[in-house]
Amino acid sequence: MRTDMWKPDLPRSIGKLKNLQTLEVTNFIHQPCFPDVIWKSKNLRHLVVVSPPAVMNSRLVFLNNLRTLKGVTGGGWTYGRLASLTNLRRLKIVQLVGEEFNSVVSNIERLHCLESLSLDFLFCNSTLPTAISLSHLEHLHKLHLKGKIKKLPDPHQFPPNLIKLSLFHSDLEEDSIVKLGRLPNLKMLLLGYDSYKWRKLVCSSSEGFPQLHILHLQNLDELEELIVEEEAMMKLKNLKIDRCPSLWRIPERFKLLTTNS
């Protein structure tokens, strides 16, 4: 079921749809709120809010069959109740503030089925805590983080089977590229807006990024040079450069792989 509604809230009658499995919500003028009766849809598998993000009702945590939960804001429900959604495969929470990020990270320890995780801070000047460990999420393949990262976690603190990593507004330290290059299964890396503010992006390790197939550089205004050792990124198949106005130097062997926009 897809709703395209110009109302601030979902109707309470939605609770009568006992066999509803997929609900996609979009085109609200105001931030939508889920009615209390939504928890009666016990068979709901996929709940996706496109725009704007929805306020999470605490009773939603009783939807134990949820596989997908996307486009909901942070709030009190992240403190403990999130851990009850043990069947989640895909989770996207936006507008996280303060200690909510810590709470989410600590409460997803029981979400062993999680395959995709996206966490966005409400304000770009917020800082993700240093002590982040997602190593227990063995099935997590995709990770999206939006917000300043004071210090990137060590490679062993990342999900062990991480394939895709997207970073925005991270303001990474210059040597963070070395850590990212040690992720053994990473195939796609997206460094987005304000994620890296240095003139040079250097991969000096001869074994850096052993499985990387796609490197996407987006809106990196300060970046001028991409320098990669001969034995690094040996499996790269596509280099996408998107709105990096100062970038003038890339490895010769990457020029045939490059797409610009």
PDB file of N, CA and C in Angstrom, residues 80-180:
ATOM      1  N   GLY A  80      16.184   1.573  24.096  1.00  0.00           N
ATOM      2  CA  GLY A  80      15.786   0.250  24.577  1.00  0.00           C
ATOM      3  C   GLY A  80      14.786  -0.453  23.693  1.00  0.00           C
ATOM      4  N   ARG A  81      13.756   0.241  23.226  1.00  0.00           N
ATOM      5  CA  ARG A  81      12.682  -0.429  22.491  1.00  0.00           C
ATOM      6  C   ARG A  81      13.101  -0.881  21.101  1.00  0.00           C
ATOM      7  N   LEU A  82      14.058  -0.199  20.525  1.00  0.00           N
ATOM      8  CA  LEU A  82      14.538  -0.570  19.196  1.00  0.00           C
ATOM      9  C   LEU A  82      15.027  -2.016  19.172  1.00  0.00           C
ATOM     10  N   ALA A  83      15.597  -2.467  20.259  1.00  0.00           N
ATOM     11  CA  ALA A  83      16.189  -3.800  20.318  1.00  0.00           C
ATOM     12  C   ALA A  83      15.171  -4.918  20.129  1.00  0.00           C
ATOM     13  N   SER A  84      13.880  -4.615  20.270  1.00  0.00           N
ATOM     14  CA  SER A  84      12.856  -5.646  20.136  1.00  0.00           C
ATOM     15  C   SER A  84      12.536  -5.978  18.684  1.00  0.00           C
ATOM     16  N   LEU A  85      12.987  -5.144  17.743  1.00  0.00           N
ATOM     17  CA  LEU A  85      12.708  -5.373  16.322  1.00  0.00           C
ATOM     18  C   LEU A  85      13.777  -6.292  15.735  1.00  0.00           C
ATOM     19  N   THR A  86      13.807  -7.506  16.219  1.00  0.00           N
ATOM     20  CA  THR A  86      14.913  -8.423  15.932  1.00  0.00           C
ATOM     21  C   THR A  86      14.906  -8.973  14.514  1.00  0.00           C
ATOM     22  N   ASN A  87      13.809  -8.775  13.757  1.00  0.00           N
ATOM     23  CA  ASN A  87      13.756  -9.275  12.386  1.00  0.00           C
ATOM     24  C   ASN A  87      14.139  -8.225  11.348  1.00  0.00           C
ATOM     25  N   LEU A  88      14.544  -7.054  11.784  1.00  0.00           N
ATOM     26  CA  LEU A  88      14.880  -5.980  10.852  1.00  0.00           C
ATOM     27  C   LEU A  88      16.061  -6.356   9.965  1.00  0.00           C
ATOM     28  N   ARG A  89      15.883  -6.082   8.656  1.00  0.00           N
ATOM     29  CA  ARG A  89      16.972  -6.222   7.695  1.00  0.00           C
ATOM     30  C   ARG A  89      17.515  -4.864   7.279  1.00  0.00           C
ATOM     31  N   ARG A  90      16.610  -3.892   7.143  1.00  0.00           N
ATOM     32  CA  ARG A  90      16.994  -2.560   6.667  1.00  0.00           C
ATOM     33  C   ARG A  90      16.443  -1.507   7.627  1.00  0.00           C
ATOM     34  N   LEU A  91      17.323  -0.617   8.095  1.00  0.00           N
ATOM     35  CA  LEU A  91      16.943   0.409   9.069  1.00  0.00           C
ATOM     36  C   LEU A  91      17.543   1.750   8.673  1.00  0.00           C
ATOM     37  N   LYS A  92      16.677   2.769   8.611  1.00  0.00           N
ATOM     38  CA  LYS A  92      17.139   4.128   8.336  1.00  0.00           C
ATOM     39  C   LYS A  92      16.464   5.076   9.319  1.00  0.00           C
ATOM     40  N   ILE A  93      17.284   5.731  10.164  1.00  0.00           N
ATOM     41  CA  ILE A  93      16.785   6.705  11.136  1.00  0.00           C
ATOM     42  C   ILE A  93      17.417   8.053  10.821  1.00  0.00           C
ATOM     43  N   VAL A  94      16.602   9.097  10.781  1.00  0.00           N
ATOM     44  CA  VAL A  94      17.092  10.439  10.458  1.00  0.00           C
ATOM     45  C   VAL A  94      16.840  11.375  11.636  1.00  0.00           C
ATOM     46  N   GLN A  95      17.474  12.550  11.563  1.00  0.00           N
ATOM     47  CA  GLN A  95      17.289  13.604  12.565  1.00  0.00           C
ATOM     48  C   GLN A  95      17.634  13.133  13.982  1.00  0.00           C
ATOM     49  N   LEU A  96      18.681  12.336  14.090  1.00  0.00           N
ATOM     50  CA  LEU A  96      19.161  11.933  15.404  1.00  0.00           C
ATOM     51  C   LEU A  96      19.843  13.114  16.088  1.00  0.00           C
ATOM     52  N   VAL A  97      19.652  13.241  17.380  1.00  0.00           N
ATOM     53  CA  VAL A  97      20.274  14.319  18.142  1.00  0.00           C
ATOM     54  C   VAL A  97      20.919  13.752  19.401  1.00  0.00           C
ATOM     55  N   GLY A  98      21.942  14.455  19.872  1.00  0.00           N
ATOM     56  CA  GLY A  98      22.554  14.149  21.161  1.00  0.00           C
ATOM     57  C   GLY A  98      22.928  12.689  21.347  1.00  0.00           C
ATOM     58  N   GLU A  99      22.453  12.136  22.466  1.00  0.00           N
ATOM     59  CA  GLU A  99      22.809  10.780  22.844  1.00  0.00           C
ATOM     60  C   GLU A  99      21.999   9.720  22.112  1.00  0.00           C
ATOM     61  N   GLU A 100      21.089  10.135  21.245  1.00  0.00           N
ATOM     62  CA  GLU A 100      20.282   9.155  20.529  1.00  0.00           C
ATOM     63  C   GLU A 100      21.144   8.223  19.681  1.00  0.00           C
ATOM     64  N   PHE A 101      22.225   8.772  19.104  1.00  0.00           N
ATOM     65  CA  PHE A 101      23.091   7.938  18.277  1.00  0.00           C
ATOM     66  C   PHE A 101      23.714   6.828  19.122  1.00  0.00           C
ATOM     67  N   ASN A 102      24.225   7.181  20.303  1.00  0.00           N
ATOM     68  CA  ASN A 102      24.790   6.176  21.208  1.00  0.00           C
ATOM     69  C   ASN A 102      23.768   5.112  21.554  1.00  0.00           C
ATOM     70  N   SER A 103      22.536   5.564  21.785  1.00  0.00           N
ATOM     71  CA  SER A 103      21.470   4.639  22.148  1.00  0.00           C
ATOM     72  C   SER A 103      21.172   3.678  21.017  1.00  0.00           C
ATOM     73  N   VAL A 104      21.111   4.212  19.790  1.00  0.00           N
ATOM     74  CA  VAL A 104      20.836   3.352  18.632  1.00  0.00           C
ATOM     75  C   VAL A 104      21.934   2.305  18.476  1.00  0.00           C
ATOM     76  N   VAL A 105      23.188   2.737  18.545  1.00  0.00           N
ATOM     77  CA  VAL A 105      24.304   1.817  18.362  1.00  0.00           C
ATOM     78  C   VAL A 105      24.283   0.710  19.409  1.00  0.00           C
ATOM     79  N   SER A 106      23.981   1.072  20.658  1.00  0.00           N
ATOM     80  CA  SER A 106      23.971   0.072  21.722  1.00  0.00           C
ATOM     81  C   SER A 106      22.782  -0.874  21.616  1.00  0.00           C
ATOM     82  N   ASN A 107      21.678  -0.400  21.035  1.00  0.00           N
ATOM     83  CA  ASN A 107      20.463  -1.221  20.983  1.00  0.00           C
ATOM     84  C   ASN A 107      20.332  -2.065  19.727  1.00  0.00           C
ATOM     85  N   ILE A 108      21.201  -1.855  18.754  1.00  0.00           N
ATOM     86  CA  ILE A 108      21.127  -2.704  17.568  1.00  0.00           C
ATOM     87  C   ILE A 108      21.965  -3.971  17.728  1.00  0.00           C
ATOM     88  N   GLU A 109      22.540  -4.167  18.901  1.00  0.00           N
ATOM     89  CA  GLU A 109      23.342  -5.368  19.130  1.00  0.00           C
ATOM     90  C   GLU A 109      22.534  -6.645  18.949  1.00  0.00           C
ATOM     91  N   ARG A 110      21.230  -6.558  19.222  1.00  0.00           N
ATOM     92  CA  ARG A 110      20.379  -7.741  19.084  1.00  0.00           C
ATOM     93  C   ARG A 110      19.813  -7.889  17.675  1.00  0.00           C
ATOM     94  N   LEU A 111      20.057  -6.919  16.815  1.00  0.00           N
ATOM     95  CA  LEU A 111      19.506  -6.965  15.461  1.00  0.00           C
ATOM     96  C   LEU A 111      20.463  -7.721  14.536  1.00  0.00           C
ATOM     97  N   HIS A 112      20.592  -8.998  14.774  1.00  0.00           N
ATOM     98  CA  HIS A 112      21.600  -9.804  14.087  1.00  0.00           C
ATOM     99  C   HIS A 112      21.298 -10.013  12.611  1.00  0.00           C
ATOM    100  N   CYS A 113      20.052  -9.749  12.197  1.00  0.00           N
ATOM    101  CA  CYS A 113      19.681  -9.937  10.791  1.00  0.00           C
ATOM    102  C   CYS A 113      19.917  -8.679   9.951  1.00  0.00           C
ATOM    103  N   LEU A 114      20.357  -7.597  10.577  1.00  0.00           N
ATOM    104  CA  LEU A 114      20.474  -6.310   9.899  1.00  0.00           C
ATOM    105  C   LEU A 114      21.460  -6.389   8.738  1.00  0.00           C
ATOM    106  N   GLU A 115      20.985  -5.932   7.549  1.00  0.00           N
ATOM    107  CA  GLU A 115      21.809  -5.946   6.346  1.00  0.00           C
ATOM    108  C   GLU A 115      22.173  -4.543   5.863  1.00  0.00           C
ATOM    109  N   SER A 116      21.313  -3.556   6.166  1.00  0.00           N
ATOM    110  CA  SER A 116      21.545  -2.183   5.713  1.00  0.00           C
ATOM    111  C   SER A 116      21.201  -1.227   6.850  1.00  0.00           C
ATOM    112  N   LEU A 117      22.107  -0.277   7.130  1.00  0.00           N
ATOM    113  CA  LEU A 117      21.914   0.664   8.232  1.00  0.00           C
ATOM    114  C   LEU A 117      22.273   2.071   7.776  1.00  0.00           C
ATOM    115  N   SER A 118      21.351   3.018   8.013  1.00  0.00           N
ATOM    116  CA  SER A 118      21.577   4.422   7.673  1.00  0.00           C
ATOM    117  C   SER A 118      21.217   5.282   8.878  1.00  0.00           C
ATOM    118  N   LEU A 119      22.183   6.083   9.358  1.00  0.00           N
ATOM    119  CA  LEU A 119      21.981   6.942  10.520  1.00  0.00           C
ATOM    120  C   LEU A 119      22.396   8.360  10.165  1.00  0.00           C
ATOM    121  N   ASP A 120      21.459   9.314  10.339  1.00  0.00           N
ATOM    122  CA  ASP A 120      21.713  10.714   9.994  1.00  0.00           C
ATOM    123  C   ASP A 120      21.508  11.598  11.218  1.00  0.00           C
ATOM    124  N   PHE A 121      22.491  12.472  11.468  1.00  0.00           N
ATOM    125  CA  PHE A 121      22.322  13.474  12.506  1.00  0.00           C
ATOM    126  C   PHE A 121      21.444  14.611  12.007  1.00  0.00           C
ATOM    127  N   LEU A 122      20.705  15.222  12.940  1.00  0.00           N
ATOM    128  CA  LEU A 122      19.843  16.345  12.585  1.00  0.00           C
ATOM    129  C   LEU A 122      20.666  17.552  12.172  1.00  0.00           C
ATOM    130  N   PHE A 123      21.768  17.799  12.885  1.00  0.00           N
ATOM    131  CA  PHE A 123      22.620  18.946  12.587  1.00  0.00           C
ATOM    132  C   PHE A 123      23.990  18.454  12.147  1.00  0.00           C
ATOM    133  N   CYS A 124      24.491  19.043  11.084  1.00  0.00           N
ATOM    134  CA  CYS A 124      25.757  18.590  10.522  1.00  0.00           C
ATOM    135  C   CYS A 124      26.939  18.855  11.440  1.00  0.00           C
ATOM    136  N   ASN A 125      26.793  19.778  12.409  1.00  0.00           N
ATOM    137  CA  ASN A 125      27.912  20.069  13.303  1.00  0.00           C
ATOM    138  C   ASN A 125      27.917  19.157  14.523  1.00  0.00           C
ATOM    139  N   SER A 126      26.973  18.205  14.576  1.00  0.00           N
ATOM    140  CA  SER A 126      27.016  17.197  15.626  1.00  0.00           C
ATOM    141  C   SER A 126      28.160  16.233  15.329  1.00  0.00           C
ATOM    142  N   THR A 127      28.639  15.563  16.358  1.00  0.00           N
ATOM    143  CA  THR A 127      29.784  14.674  16.200  1.00  0.00           C
ATOM    144  C   THR A 127      29.426  13.268  16.625  1.00  0.00           C
ATOM    145  N   LEU A 128      29.683  12.300  15.737  1.00  0.00           N
ATOM    146  CA  LEU A 128      29.479  10.919  16.092  1.00  0.00           C
ATOM    147  C   LEU A 128      30.502  10.537  17.152  1.00  0.00           C
ATOM    148  N   PRO A 129      30.101   9.775  18.159  1.00  0.00           N
ATOM    149  CA  PRO A 129      31.047   9.396  19.215  1.00  0.00           C
ATOM    150  C   PRO A 129      32.156   8.517  18.671  1.00  0.00           C
ATOM    151  N   THR A 130      33.325   8.613  19.301  1.00  0.00           N
ATOM    152  CA  THR A 130      34.491   7.847  18.853  1.00  0.00           C
ATOM    153  C   THR A 130      34.309   6.357  19.076  1.00  0.00           C
ATOM    154  N   ALA A 131      33.744   5.993  20.210  1.00  0.00           N
ATOM    155  CA  ALA A 131      33.632   4.582  20.593  1.00  0.00           C
ATOM    156  C   ALA A 131      32.441   3.922  19.905  1.00  0.00           C
ATOM    157  N   ILE A 132      32.592   3.656  18.608  1.00  0.00           N
ATOM    158  CA  ILE A 132      31.562   2.978  17.842  1.00  0.00           C
ATOM    159  C   ILE A 132      32.092   1.616  17.426  1.00  0.00           C
ATOM    160  N   SER A 133      31.346   0.571  17.708  1.00  0.00           N
ATOM    161  CA  SER A 133      31.731  -0.753  17.247  1.00  0.00           C
ATOM    162  C   SER A 133      30.509  -1.462  16.687  1.00  0.00           C
ATOM    163  N   LEU A 134      30.601  -1.832  15.422  1.00  0.00           N
ATOM    164  CA  LEU A 134      29.524  -2.559  14.749  1.00  0.00           C
ATOM    165  C   LEU A 134      30.005  -3.935  14.299  1.00  0.00           C
ATOM    166  N   SER A 135      31.063  -4.404  14.912  1.00  0.00           N
ATOM    167  CA  SER A 135      31.692  -5.646  14.479  1.00  0.00           C
ATOM    168  C   SER A 135      30.811  -6.868  14.701  1.00  0.00           C
ATOM    169  N   HIS A 136      29.819  -6.755  15.577  1.00  0.00           N
ATOM    170  CA  HIS A 136      28.936  -7.881  15.869  1.00  0.00           C
ATOM    171  C   HIS A 136      27.868  -8.084  14.799  1.00  0.00           C
ATOM    172  N   LEU A 137      27.718  -7.103  13.881  1.00  0.00           N
ATOM    173  CA  LEU A 137      26.691  -7.184  12.835  1.00  0.00           C
ATOM    174  C   LEU A 137      27.285  -7.882  11.605  1.00  0.00           C
ATOM    175  N   GLU A 138      27.304  -9.187  11.639  1.00  0.00           N
ATOM    176  CA  GLU A 138      27.983  -9.967  10.613  1.00  0.00           C
ATOM    177  C   GLU A 138      27.274  -9.925   9.264  1.00  0.00           C
ATOM    178  N   HIS A 139      25.967  -9.628   9.254  1.00  0.00           N
ATOM    179  CA  HIS A 139      25.220  -9.611   8.002  1.00  0.00           C
ATOM    180  C   HIS A 139      25.085  -8.200   7.417  1.00  0.00           C
ATOM    181  N   LEU A 140      25.629  -7.204   8.107  1.00  0.00           N
ATOM    182  CA  LEU A 140      25.495  -5.825   7.638  1.00  0.00           C
ATOM    183  C   LEU A 140      26.425  -5.587   6.452  1.00  0.00           C
ATOM    184  N   HIS A 141      25.811  -5.281   5.288  1.00  0.00           N
ATOM    185  CA  HIS A 141      26.579  -5.077   4.058  1.00  0.00           C
ATOM    186  C   HIS A 141      26.656  -3.615   3.643  1.00  0.00           C
ATOM    187  N   LYS A 142      25.638  -2.818   4.030  1.00  0.00           N
ATOM    188  CA  LYS A 142      25.583  -1.422   3.613  1.00  0.00           C
ATOM    189  C   LYS A 142      25.487  -0.518   4.838  1.00  0.00           C
ATOM    190  N   LEU A 143      26.342   0.511   4.876  1.00  0.00           N
ATOM    191  CA  LEU A 143      26.360   1.440   6.002  1.00  0.00           C
ATOM    192  C   LEU A 143      26.447   2.870   5.480  1.00  0.00           C
ATOM    193  N   HIS A 144      25.502   3.713   5.931  1.00  0.00           N
ATOM    194  CA  HIS A 144      25.465   5.129   5.570  1.00  0.00           C
ATOM    195  C   HIS A 144      25.511   5.941   6.858  1.00  0.00           C
ATOM    196  N   LEU A 145      26.462   6.860   6.952  1.00  0.00           N
ATOM    197  CA  LEU A 145      26.577   7.721   8.127  1.00  0.00           C
ATOM    198  C   LEU A 145      26.642   9.180   7.679  1.00  0.00           C
ATOM    199  N   LYS A 146      25.807  10.004   8.284  1.00  0.00           N
ATOM    200  CA  LYS A 146      25.813  11.434   7.995  1.00  0.00           C
ATOM    201  C   LYS A 146      26.031  12.184   9.301  1.00  0.00           C
ATOM    202  N   GLY A 147      27.134  12.893   9.388  1.00  0.00           N
ATOM    203  CA  GLY A 147      27.472  13.626  10.606  1.00  0.00           C
ATOM    204  C   GLY A 147      28.975  13.599  10.832  1.00  0.00           C
ATOM    205  N   LYS A 148      29.464  14.554  11.553  1.00  0.00           N
ATOM    206  CA  LYS A 148      30.901  14.669  11.790  1.00  0.00           C
ATOM    207  C   LYS A 148      31.415  13.494  12.616  1.00  0.00           C
ATOM    208  N   ILE A 149      32.502  12.924  12.166  1.00  0.00           N
ATOM    209  CA  ILE A 149      33.129  11.807  12.871  1.00  0.00           C
ATOM    210  C   ILE A 149      34.445  12.301  13.469  1.00  0.00           C
ATOM    211  N   LYS A 150      34.476  12.425  14.779  1.00  0.00           N
ATOM    212  CA  LYS A 150      35.673  12.945  15.442  1.00  0.00           C
ATOM    213  C   LYS A 150      36.880  12.081  15.142  1.00  0.00           C
ATOM    214  N   LYS A 151      36.688  10.777  15.222  1.00  0.00           N
ATOM    215  CA  LYS A 151      37.762   9.843  14.895  1.00  0.00           C
ATOM    216  C   LYS A 151      37.128   8.597  14.328  1.00  0.00           C
ATOM    217  N   LEU A 152      37.567   8.207  13.136  1.00  0.00           N
ATOM    218  CA  LEU A 152      37.004   7.042  12.476  1.00  0.00           C
ATOM    219  C   LEU A 152      37.301   5.786  13.297  1.00  0.00           C
ATOM    220  N   PRO A 153      36.315   4.900  13.461  1.00  0.00           N
ATOM    221  CA  PRO A 153      36.576   3.639  14.173  1.00  0.00           C
ATOM    222  C   PRO A 153      37.688   2.842  13.496  1.00  0.00           C
ATOM    223  N   ASP A 154      38.352   1.987  14.263  1.00  0.00           N
ATOM    224  CA  ASP A 154      39.380   1.130  13.693  1.00  0.00           C
ATOM    225  C   ASP A 154      38.729   0.081  12.792  1.00  0.00           C
ATOM    226  N   PRO A 155      39.477  -0.459  11.837  1.00  0.00           N
ATOM    227  CA  PRO A 155      38.894  -1.411  10.886  1.00  0.00           C
ATOM    228  C   PRO A 155      38.167  -2.583  11.538  1.00  0.00           C
ATOM    229  N   HIS A 156      38.690  -3.095  12.659  1.00  0.00           N
ATOM    230  CA  HIS A 156      38.053  -4.245  13.302  1.00  0.00           C
ATOM    231  C   HIS A 156      36.737  -3.878  13.984  1.00  0.00           C
ATOM    232  N   GLN A 157      36.437  -2.579  14.100  1.00  0.00           N
ATOM    233  CA  GLN A 157      35.182  -2.141  14.695  1.00  0.00           C
ATOM    234  C   GLN A 157      34.063  -1.976  13.668  1.00  0.00           C
ATOM    235  N   PHE A 158      34.391  -2.069  12.393  1.00  0.00           N
ATOM    236  CA  PHE A 158      33.391  -2.030  11.337  1.00  0.00           C
ATOM    237  C   PHE A 158      32.746  -3.407  11.183  1.00  0.00           C
ATOM    238  N   PRO A 159      31.562  -3.463  10.558  1.00  0.00           N
ATOM    239  CA  PRO A 159      30.976  -4.774  10.254  1.00  0.00           C
ATOM    240  C   PRO A 159      31.956  -5.591   9.419  1.00  0.00           C
ATOM    241  N   PRO A 160      32.185  -6.841   9.757  1.00  0.00           N
ATOM    242  CA  PRO A 160      33.244  -7.622   9.094  1.00  0.00           C
ATOM    243  C   PRO A 160      32.979  -7.883   7.617  1.00  0.00           C
ATOM    244  N   ASN A 161      31.704  -7.857   7.193  1.00  0.00           N
ATOM    245  CA  ASN A 161      31.367  -8.148   5.808  1.00  0.00           C
ATOM    246  C   ASN A 161      30.808  -6.924   5.074  1.00  0.00           C
ATOM    247  N   LEU A 162      31.243  -5.751   5.502  1.00  0.00           N
ATOM    248  CA  LEU A 162      30.768  -4.508   4.901  1.00  0.00           C
ATOM    249  C   LEU A 162      31.193  -4.413   3.439  1.00  0.00           C
ATOM    250  N   ILE A 163      30.210  -4.153   2.558  1.00  0.00           N
ATOM    251  CA  ILE A 163      30.465  -4.039   1.125  1.00  0.00           C
ATOM    252  C   ILE A 163      30.375  -2.596   0.643  1.00  0.00           C
ATOM    253  N   LYS A 164      29.390  -1.850   1.164  1.00  0.00           N
ATOM    254  CA  LYS A 164      29.178  -0.475   0.708  1.00  0.00           C
ATOM    255  C   LYS A 164      29.195   0.477   1.895  1.00  0.00           C
ATOM    256  N   LEU A 165      29.993   1.540   1.796  1.00  0.00           N
ATOM    257  CA  LEU A 165      30.090   2.555   2.845  1.00  0.00           C
ATOM    258  C   LEU A 165      29.899   3.931   2.236  1.00  0.00           C
ATOM    259  N   SER A 166      28.957   4.710   2.783  1.00  0.00           N
ATOM    260  CA  SER A 166      28.692   6.077   2.324  1.00  0.00           C
ATOM    261  C   SER A 166      28.854   7.031   3.496  1.00  0.00           C
ATOM    262  N   LEU A 167      29.640   8.083   3.302  1.00  0.00           N
ATOM    263  CA  LEU A 167      29.907   9.054   4.360  1.00  0.00           C
ATOM    264  C   LEU A 167      29.600  10.458   3.857  1.00  0.00           C
ATOM    265  N   PHE A 168      28.871  11.230   4.692  1.00  0.00           N
ATOM    266  CA  PHE A 168      28.534  12.606   4.369  1.00  0.00           C
ATOM    267  C   PHE A 168      28.770  13.482   5.598  1.00  0.00           C
ATOM    268  N   HIS A 169      29.291  14.699   5.372  1.00  0.00           N
ATOM    269  CA  HIS A 169      29.532  15.664   6.452  1.00  0.00           C
ATOM    270  C   HIS A 169      30.446  15.082   7.539  1.00  0.00           C
ATOM    271  N   SER A 170      31.312  14.163   7.168  1.00  0.00           N
ATOM    272  CA  SER A 170      32.117  13.462   8.173  1.00  0.00           C
ATOM    273  C   SER A 170      33.305  14.262   8.670  1.00  0.00           C
ATOM    274  N   ASP A 171      33.855  15.136   7.807  1.00  0.00           N
ATOM    275  CA  ASP A 171      35.045  15.916   8.153  1.00  0.00           C
ATOM    276  C   ASP A 171      36.149  14.991   8.660  1.00  0.00           C
ATOM    277  N   LEU A 172      36.480  13.993   7.880  1.00  0.00           N
ATOM    278  CA  LEU A 172      37.428  12.957   8.280  1.00  0.00           C
ATOM    279  C   LEU A 172      38.838  13.500   8.475  1.00  0.00           C
ATOM    280  N   GLU A 173      39.559  12.865   9.376  1.00  0.00           N
ATOM    281  CA  GLU A 173      40.972  13.157   9.507  1.00  0.00           C
ATOM    282  C   GLU A 173      41.700  12.639   8.256  1.00  0.00           C
ATOM    283  N   GLU A 174      42.831  13.245   7.957  1.00  0.00           N
ATOM    284  CA  GLU A 174      43.526  12.931   6.713  1.00  0.00           C
ATOM    285  C   GLU A 174      43.953  11.468   6.635  1.00  0.00           C
ATOM    286  N   ASP A 175      44.328  10.883   7.774  1.00  0.00           N
ATOM    287  CA  ASP A 175      44.799   9.498   7.761  1.00  0.00           C
ATOM    288  C   ASP A 175      43.660   8.481   7.821  1.00  0.00           C
ATOM    289  N   SER A 176      42.418   8.955   7.765  1.00  0.00           N
ATOM    290  CA  SER A 176      41.279   8.038   7.798  1.00  0.00           C
ATOM    291  C   SER A 176      41.257   7.117   6.586  1.00  0.00           C
ATOM    292  N   ILE A 177      41.832   7.562   5.477  1.00  0.00           N
ATOM    293  CA  ILE A 177      41.849   6.755   4.263  1.00  0.00           C
ATOM    294  C   ILE A 177      42.630   5.457   4.488  1.00  0.00           C
ATOM    295  N   VAL A 178      43.642   5.515   5.328  1.00  0.00           N
ATOM    296  CA  VAL A 178      44.408   4.304   5.641  1.00  0.00           C
ATOM    297  C   VAL A 178      43.521   3.278   6.315  1.00  0.00           C
ATOM    298  N   LYS A 179      42.695   3.734   7.267  1.00  0.00           N
ATOM    299  CA  LYS A 179      41.788   2.816   7.965  1.00  0.00           C
ATOM    300  C   LYS A 179      40.759   2.229   7.014  1.00  0.00           C
ATOM    301  N   LEU A 180      40.186   3.072   6.170  1.00  0.00           N
ATOM    302  CA  LEU A 180      39.177   2.589   5.230  1.00  0.00           C
ATOM    303  C   LEU A 180      39.780   1.577   4.259  1.00  0.00           C
TER     304      LEU A 180
END
